[in-house]
Amino acid sequence: MSRESLDARGLLCPLPVIRTQNAVKDLAPGTVIEVLCTDPGALLDIPAWCRVHGHRVLETNRGETHISIVVEVGAQ
C-alpha cells in the first residue's frame, strides 16, 4: 500500500479540503494520504468530504503545532 503526504499547514478553510481533493484524484484506491494542516475546521471538513466521496478517515491527531488526518482513498 502506497503512502503519501500533503502539507496544508497555514491554509484556511476551504483550502485544506480543496488541496486534499486535488491530491486524491491522482491516487489509486487503497492509497493512504496523511494531510497535515493547522486549520481546526479541517477536523470536520475533511471527514465530511470523505463520507460524501467514498474515502475513509483512518486516524486524526491534534498535536501542539498541527493536525494530522490520515485518509484511505476509496474507489473514485
PDB file of C-alpha atoms in Angstrom:
ATOM      1  CA  MET A   1       0.000   0.000   0.000  1.00  0.00           C
ATOM      2  CA  SER A   2       1.315   3.381  -1.002  1.00  0.00           C
ATOM      3  CA  ARG A   3       1.518   6.235   1.498  1.00  0.00           C
ATOM      4  CA  GLU A   4       1.523   9.900   0.524  1.00  0.00           C
ATOM      5  CA  SER A   5       1.696  13.161   2.440  1.00  0.00           C
ATOM      6  CA  LEU A   6       0.075  16.542   1.839  1.00  0.00           C
ATOM      7  CA  ASP A   7       1.216  19.676   3.646  1.00  0.00           C
ATOM      8  CA  ALA A   8      -1.723  22.091   4.014  1.00  0.00           C
ATOM      9  CA  ARG A   9      -0.351  23.849   7.099  1.00  0.00           C
ATOM     10  CA  GLY A  10      -1.076  27.560   7.226  1.00  0.00           C
ATOM     11  CA  LEU A  11      -4.056  27.301   4.870  1.00  0.00           C
ATOM     12  CA  LEU A  12      -7.558  28.289   5.968  1.00  0.00           C
ATOM     13  CA  CYS A  13     -10.898  26.741   5.053  1.00  0.00           C
ATOM     14  CA  PRO A  14     -11.717  25.613   2.414  1.00  0.00           C
ATOM     15  CA  LEU A  15      -8.163  25.237   1.098  1.00  0.00           C
ATOM     16  CA  PRO A  16      -7.156  22.116   3.105  1.00  0.00           C
ATOM     17  CA  VAL A  17     -10.169  20.246   1.663  1.00  0.00           C
ATOM     18  CA  ILE A  18      -9.553  21.550  -1.855  1.00  0.00           C
ATOM     19  CA  ARG A  19      -5.877  20.556  -1.723  1.00  0.00           C
ATOM     20  CA  THR A  20      -6.863  17.119  -0.377  1.00  0.00           C
ATOM     21  CA  GLN A  21      -9.406  16.684  -3.183  1.00  0.00           C
ATOM     22  CA  ASN A  22      -6.827  17.663  -5.813  1.00  0.00           C
ATOM     23  CA  ALA A  23      -4.224  15.269  -4.385  1.00  0.00           C
ATOM     24  CA  VAL A  24      -6.625  12.325  -4.038  1.00  0.00           C
ATOM     25  CA  LYS A  25      -7.886  12.457  -7.627  1.00  0.00           C
ATOM     26  CA  ASP A  26      -4.457  11.310  -8.855  1.00  0.00           C
ATOM     27  CA  LEU A  27      -4.104   8.462  -6.318  1.00  0.00           C
ATOM     28  CA  ALA A  28      -5.091   4.811  -6.693  1.00  0.00           C
ATOM     29  CA  PRO A  29      -7.779   3.324  -4.420  1.00  0.00           C
ATOM     30  CA  GLY A  30      -6.226   1.960  -1.242  1.00  0.00           C
ATOM     31  CA  THR A  31      -3.529   4.632  -1.140  1.00  0.00           C
ATOM     32  CA  VAL A  32      -3.147   6.270   2.259  1.00  0.00           C
ATOM     33  CA  ILE A  33      -2.572  10.027   2.400  1.00  0.00           C
ATOM     34  CA  GLU A  34      -1.672  11.965   5.520  1.00  0.00           C
ATOM     35  CA  VAL A  35      -2.899  15.558   5.451  1.00  0.00           C
ATOM     36  CA  LEU A  36      -1.048  17.971   7.733  1.00  0.00           C
ATOM     37  CA  CYS A  37      -2.920  21.181   8.493  1.00  0.00           C
ATOM     38  CA  THR A  38      -3.332  23.905  11.086  1.00  0.00           C
ATOM     39  CA  ASP A  39      -6.971  24.909  10.479  1.00  0.00           C
ATOM     40  CA  PRO A  40      -9.097  23.218  13.176  1.00  0.00           C
ATOM     41  CA  GLY A  41     -12.074  23.290  10.794  1.00  0.00           C
ATOM     42  CA  ALA A  42     -10.345  20.589   8.765  1.00  0.00           C
ATOM     43  CA  LEU A  43     -11.151  18.115  11.566  1.00  0.00           C
ATOM     44  CA  LEU A  44     -14.805  18.402  10.489  1.00  0.00           C
ATOM     45  CA  ASP A  45     -14.441  19.350   6.832  1.00  0.00           C
ATOM     46  CA  ILE A  46     -12.119  16.595   5.606  1.00  0.00           C
ATOM     47  CA  PRO A  47     -14.059  13.714   7.256  1.00  0.00           C
ATOM     48  CA  ALA A  48     -17.327  15.145   5.847  1.00  0.00           C
ATOM     49  CA  TRP A  49     -15.766  15.355   2.386  1.00  0.00           C
ATOM     50  CA  CYS A  50     -14.521  11.761   2.749  1.00  0.00           C
ATOM     51  CA  ARG A  51     -18.019  10.483   3.611  1.00  0.00           C
ATOM     52  CA  VAL A  52     -19.507  12.169   0.546  1.00  0.00           C
ATOM     53  CA  HIS A  53     -16.801  10.897  -1.822  1.00  0.00           C
ATOM     54  CA  GLY A  54     -16.264   7.350  -0.541  1.00  0.00           C
ATOM     55  CA  HIS A  55     -12.927   7.755   1.217  1.00  0.00           C
ATOM     56  CA  ARG A  56     -12.206   6.585   4.757  1.00  0.00           C
ATOM     57  CA  VAL A  57     -10.602   8.504   7.617  1.00  0.00           C
ATOM     58  CA  LEU A  58      -8.215   6.123   9.378  1.00  0.00           C
ATOM     59  CA  GLU A  59      -6.902   8.473  12.035  1.00  0.00           C
ATOM     60  CA  THR A  60      -6.994  12.055  13.273  1.00  0.00           C
ATOM     61  CA  ASN A  61      -4.450  13.578  15.612  1.00  0.00           C
ATOM     62  CA  ARG A  62      -4.336  17.077  17.020  1.00  0.00           C
ATOM     63  CA  GLY A  63      -0.800  17.968  18.068  1.00  0.00           C
ATOM     64  CA  GLU A  64       0.622  21.158  19.523  1.00  0.00           C
ATOM     65  CA  THR A  65       1.633  22.625  16.167  1.00  0.00           C
ATOM     66  CA  HIS A  66      -0.569  20.892  13.605  1.00  0.00           C
ATOM     67  CA  ILE A  67      -3.358  18.442  12.878  1.00  0.00           C
ATOM     68  CA  SER A  68      -2.820  15.148  11.068  1.00  0.00           C
ATOM     69  CA  ILE A  69      -5.680  13.453   9.215  1.00  0.00           C
ATOM     70  CA  VAL A  70      -4.927  10.070   7.642  1.00  0.00           C
ATOM     71  CA  VAL A  71      -7.230   9.099   4.772  1.00  0.00           C
ATOM     72  CA  GLU A  72      -7.532   5.892   2.761  1.00  0.00           C
ATOM     73  CA  VAL A  73      -8.523   6.645  -0.829  1.00  0.00           C
ATOM     74  CA  GLY A  74     -11.688   4.883  -1.938  1.00  0.00           C
ATOM     75  CA  ALA A  75     -12.837   3.950  -5.442  1.00  0.00           C
ATOM     76  CA  GLN A  76     -13.384   7.070  -7.492  1.00  0.00           C
TER      77      GLN A  76
END
